[in-house]
């Protein structure tokens, strides 16, 4: 489970905005999600035509949450394009004051993103993602070429793994990029490197 400070809300779920025009955080830590996916799915298939084969694997991780510390840092320092709104004329955060009236205080983009940087809820994302996990293209040598060799079969393949994400909700960051291998920080990203793409060749032989 993921715990952190959320937005303070009224009985109707509206964010409560302070006199400074910024959302107010809860005093206590609240449950904001769980990093485990609801279900996982893999789809693999191989097509063959004469001596050529084409195989692929697509992975789906549905559900689960991740705290995106990378996005929190990028927005706090204004390096992500999502911080562009309000840079010219400021912005009015949607919510209500403590009295229940709509918020009307205008704040700059910098004030807003720095002001909510410690509200964990803002940076908890849906970790659902679909990725093209593997692609292989292989060629099997014809048997007549192998008649005078000790081999009964030889197949050479080009293999690419973790090619790209087909779909994700983490704004350009990889929800599978772990901050650490420790079980105590699962579901937490902070300046994590993307998972690596690999390209290689396989040669399989049979005697």
Short mmCIF file of C-alpha atoms in Angstrom, two decimals:
data_model
loop_
_atom_site.label_atom_id
_atom_site.label_comp_id
_atom_site.label_asym_id
_atom_site.label_seq_id
_atom_site.Cartn_x
_atom_site.Cartn_y
_atom_site.Cartn_z
CA UNK A 1 0.00 0.00 0.00
CA UNK A 2 1.08 3.57 -0.74
CA UNK A 3 0.56 6.18 1.98
CA UNK A 4 1.18 9.91 1.94
CA UNK A 5 -0.40 13.31 2.39
CA UNK A 6 -3.48 13.94 0.31
CA UNK A 7 -5.54 16.99 -0.56
CA UNK A 8 -7.72 18.27 2.25
CA UNK A 9 -11.30 18.10 0.90
CA UNK A 10 -14.77 19.11 1.99
CA UNK A 11 -17.70 16.71 2.30
CA UNK A 12 -18.38 17.04 -1.44
CA UNK A 13 -14.83 16.08 -2.42
CA UNK A 14 -13.74 19.62 -3.36
CA UNK A 15 -10.15 20.62 -2.64
CA UNK A 16 -9.92 23.16 0.16
CA UNK A 17 -7.77 26.14 -0.85
CA UNK A 18 -5.92 28.31 1.64
CA UNK A 19 -5.78 32.09 1.78
CA UNK A 20 -2.63 31.94 -0.35
CA UNK A 21 -4.54 30.36 -3.22
CA UNK A 22 -2.87 26.96 -2.80
CA UNK A 23 -4.40 23.58 -1.88
CA UNK A 24 -4.10 22.48 1.74
CA UNK A 25 -2.63 19.06 2.56
CA UNK A 26 -4.00 16.60 5.09
CA UNK A 27 -2.22 16.53 8.42
CA UNK A 28 -2.21 12.74 8.54
CA UNK A 29 -0.92 10.17 6.08
CA UNK A 30 -3.70 8.50 4.11
CA UNK A 31 -3.84 5.48 1.83
CA UNK A 32 -3.40 6.61 -1.78
CA UNK A 33 -3.21 3.30 -3.62
CA UNK A 34 -1.44 -0.01 -3.97
CA UNK A 35 1.48 -0.80 -6.25
CA UNK A 36 0.33 -4.29 -7.21
CA UNK A 37 -1.44 -4.62 -10.60
CA UNK A 38 -4.98 -5.98 -10.63
CA UNK A 39 -4.02 -8.42 -13.37
CA UNK A 40 -1.25 -9.15 -15.86
CA UNK A 41 -1.51 -10.50 -19.38
CA UNK A 42 1.01 -11.72 -21.94
CA UNK A 43 0.28 -12.36 -25.60
CA UNK A 44 2.87 -14.18 -27.67
CA UNK A 45 2.73 -15.69 -31.11
CA UNK A 46 5.05 -17.00 -33.81
CA UNK A 47 4.43 -16.95 -37.55
CA UNK A 48 6.43 -19.11 -39.96
CA UNK A 49 6.76 -19.06 -43.73
CA UNK A 50 9.15 -21.52 -45.30
CA UNK A 51 12.45 -20.95 -43.44
CA UNK A 52 11.55 -17.57 -41.93
CA UNK A 53 9.86 -17.06 -38.57
CA UNK A 54 8.50 -13.97 -36.84
CA UNK A 55 7.68 -13.96 -33.13
CA UNK A 56 6.50 -11.34 -30.68
CA UNK A 57 5.49 -10.86 -27.05
CA UNK A 58 3.22 -8.10 -25.73
CA UNK A 59 2.85 -7.57 -21.97
CA UNK A 60 -0.03 -5.87 -20.17
CA UNK A 61 0.07 -4.74 -16.54
CA UNK A 62 -3.37 -3.43 -15.59
CA UNK A 63 -3.95 -1.36 -12.47
CA UNK A 64 -1.71 -0.64 -9.55
CA UNK A 65 -0.26 2.72 -8.55
CA UNK A 66 3.14 4.34 -8.50
CA UNK A 67 4.44 7.49 -6.83
CA UNK A 68 6.26 9.46 -9.54
CA UNK A 69 9.01 11.30 -7.67
CA UNK A 70 10.60 12.16 -11.03
CA UNK A 71 7.50 14.13 -12.05
CA UNK A 72 7.32 15.77 -8.64
CA UNK A 73 10.92 16.99 -8.99
CA UNK A 74 10.45 18.07 -12.60
CA UNK A 75 7.37 20.13 -11.79
CA UNK A 76 8.87 21.67 -8.66
CA UNK A 77 11.78 23.03 -10.70
CA UNK A 78 9.69 23.85 -13.77
CA UNK A 79 11.49 21.56 -16.21
CA UNK A 80 8.42 19.65 -17.47
CA UNK A 81 6.03 21.06 -20.07
CA UNK A 82 3.07 20.44 -17.77
CA UNK A 83 4.27 23.49 -15.77
CA UNK A 84 3.78 25.86 -18.72
CA UNK A 85 0.15 26.67 -17.93
CA UNK A 86 -0.10 29.87 -15.93
CA UNK A 87 3.40 31.16 -16.59
CA UNK A 88 2.11 34.29 -18.33
CA UNK A 89 -1.05 35.22 -16.42
CA UNK A 90 -1.07 32.85 -13.46
CA UNK A 91 -3.84 30.42 -12.62
CA UNK A 92 -6.72 29.95 -10.21
CA UNK A 93 -6.72 26.53 -8.54
CA UNK A 94 -10.08 24.81 -8.71
CA UNK A 95 -11.51 24.32 -5.24
CA UNK A 96 -13.24 26.08 -2.37
CA UNK A 97 -12.09 28.18 0.55
CA UNK A 98 -12.58 27.11 4.14
CA UNK A 99 -15.90 28.96 4.12
CA UNK A 100 -17.10 26.97 1.11
CA UNK A 101 -16.88 29.79 -1.44
CA UNK A 102 -15.16 29.14 -4.81
CA UNK A 103 -11.48 30.01 -4.81
CA UNK A 104 -10.63 33.18 -6.72
CA UNK A 105 -6.99 33.78 -5.76
CA UNK A 106 -4.59 33.89 -8.69
CA UNK A 107 -1.14 32.31 -8.22
CA UNK A 108 1.83 31.87 -10.52
CA UNK A 109 2.72 28.53 -11.99
CA UNK A 110 5.88 28.47 -9.89
CA UNK A 111 3.94 29.13 -6.69
CA UNK A 112 1.47 26.39 -7.54
CA UNK A 113 3.93 23.59 -8.32
CA UNK A 114 6.24 24.41 -5.43
CA UNK A 115 3.22 24.72 -3.15
CA UNK A 116 1.89 21.24 -3.89
CA UNK A 117 5.25 19.46 -4.14
CA UNK A 118 4.74 17.83 -0.74
CA UNK A 119 1.19 16.67 -1.46
CA UNK A 120 1.81 13.04 -2.31
CA UNK A 121 -1.61 12.50 -3.86
CA UNK A 122 -0.81 14.77 -6.82
CA UNK A 123 2.00 12.49 -7.96
CA UNK A 124 0.40 9.05 -7.50
CA UNK A 125 -0.27 7.69 -10.98
CA UNK A 126 -2.04 4.72 -12.48
CA UNK A 127 0.76 2.27 -13.36
CA UNK A 128 -1.21 0.54 -16.15
CA UNK A 129 1.02 -0.02 -19.15
CA UNK A 130 1.18 -2.08 -22.32
CA UNK A 131 4.58 -2.74 -23.84
CA UNK A 132 6.07 -4.48 -26.82
CA UNK A 133 8.27 -6.78 -24.81
CA UNK A 134 9.99 -8.85 -27.49
CA UNK A 135 10.35 -9.22 -31.25
CA UNK A 136 12.33 -11.96 -33.00
CA UNK A 137 12.99 -12.59 -36.67
CA UNK A 138 14.65 -15.92 -37.45
CA UNK A 139 15.97 -17.84 -40.42
CA UNK A 140 16.52 -21.60 -40.45
CA UNK A 141 19.17 -22.91 -42.81
CA UNK A 142 17.80 -25.38 -45.39
CA UNK A 143 18.50 -29.02 -44.58
CA UNK A 144 20.35 -29.62 -47.87
CA UNK A 145 22.99 -27.10 -46.77
CA UNK A 146 23.50 -29.04 -43.54
CA UNK A 147 23.81 -32.51 -45.11
CA UNK A 148 27.60 -32.51 -44.87
CA UNK A 149 27.73 -31.00 -41.39
CA UNK A 150 27.17 -32.57 -37.96
CA UNK A 151 24.11 -30.35 -37.48
CA UNK A 152 20.52 -31.35 -38.10
CA UNK A 153 19.30 -27.80 -37.77
CA UNK A 154 20.65 -24.25 -37.43
CA UNK A 155 18.54 -21.17 -36.80
CA UNK A 156 19.84 -17.61 -36.60
CA UNK A 157 17.60 -14.95 -35.09
CA UNK A 158 17.61 -11.23 -34.48
CA UNK A 159 16.03 -10.55 -31.08
CA UNK A 160 14.91 -7.20 -29.67
CA UNK A 161 13.58 -6.94 -26.12
CA UNK A 162 11.66 -4.17 -24.33
CA UNK A 163 11.23 -2.22 -27.56
CA UNK A 164 8.70 0.43 -26.52
CA UNK A 165 5.56 1.16 -24.51
CA UNK A 166 2.36 1.05 -26.52
CA UNK A 167 0.35 2.71 -23.74
CA UNK A 168 1.03 4.22 -20.34
CA UNK A 169 -0.18 7.05 -18.07
CA UNK A 170 3.05 8.27 -16.49
CA UNK A 171 3.83 11.14 -18.90
CA UNK A 172 6.99 9.81 -20.53
CA UNK A 173 8.37 8.02 -17.49
CA UNK A 174 8.59 4.25 -17.14
CA UNK A 175 6.28 2.84 -14.43
CA UNK A 176 8.45 -0.30 -14.27
CA UNK A 177 11.65 1.63 -13.58
CA UNK A 178 12.28 0.81 -9.94
CA UNK A 179 13.95 3.19 -7.51
CA UNK A 180 15.41 0.22 -5.65
CA UNK A 181 15.20 -3.56 -5.41
CA UNK A 182 14.17 -3.25 -1.78
CA UNK A 183 10.62 -4.35 -0.98
CA UNK A 184 10.22 -1.25 1.22
CA UNK A 185 10.17 1.13 -1.78
CA UNK A 186 8.05 -0.78 -4.29
CA UNK A 187 5.78 1.53 -6.25
CA UNK A 188 8.15 4.47 -5.85
CA UNK A 189 10.01 6.26 -8.63
CA UNK A 190 12.64 8.91 -8.09
CA UNK A 191 15.07 9.86 -10.87
CA UNK A 192 14.97 6.23 -11.99
CA UNK A 193 16.54 5.14 -15.26
CA UNK A 194 14.16 3.72 -17.84
CA UNK A 195 14.27 -0.02 -18.30
CA UNK A 196 16.77 -0.82 -21.03
CA UNK A 197 16.11 -1.91 -24.60
CA UNK A 198 18.35 -4.70 -25.85
CA UNK A 199 19.19 -5.85 -29.38
CA UNK A 200 21.01 -9.09 -30.11
CA UNK A 201 21.44 -12.22 -32.16
CA UNK A 202 20.78 -15.85 -31.28
CA UNK A 203 22.15 -18.91 -33.05
CA UNK A 204 20.49 -22.20 -32.15
CA UNK A 205 21.89 -25.47 -33.42
CA UNK A 206 20.88 -29.10 -33.05
CA UNK A 207 22.99 -32.23 -33.52
#
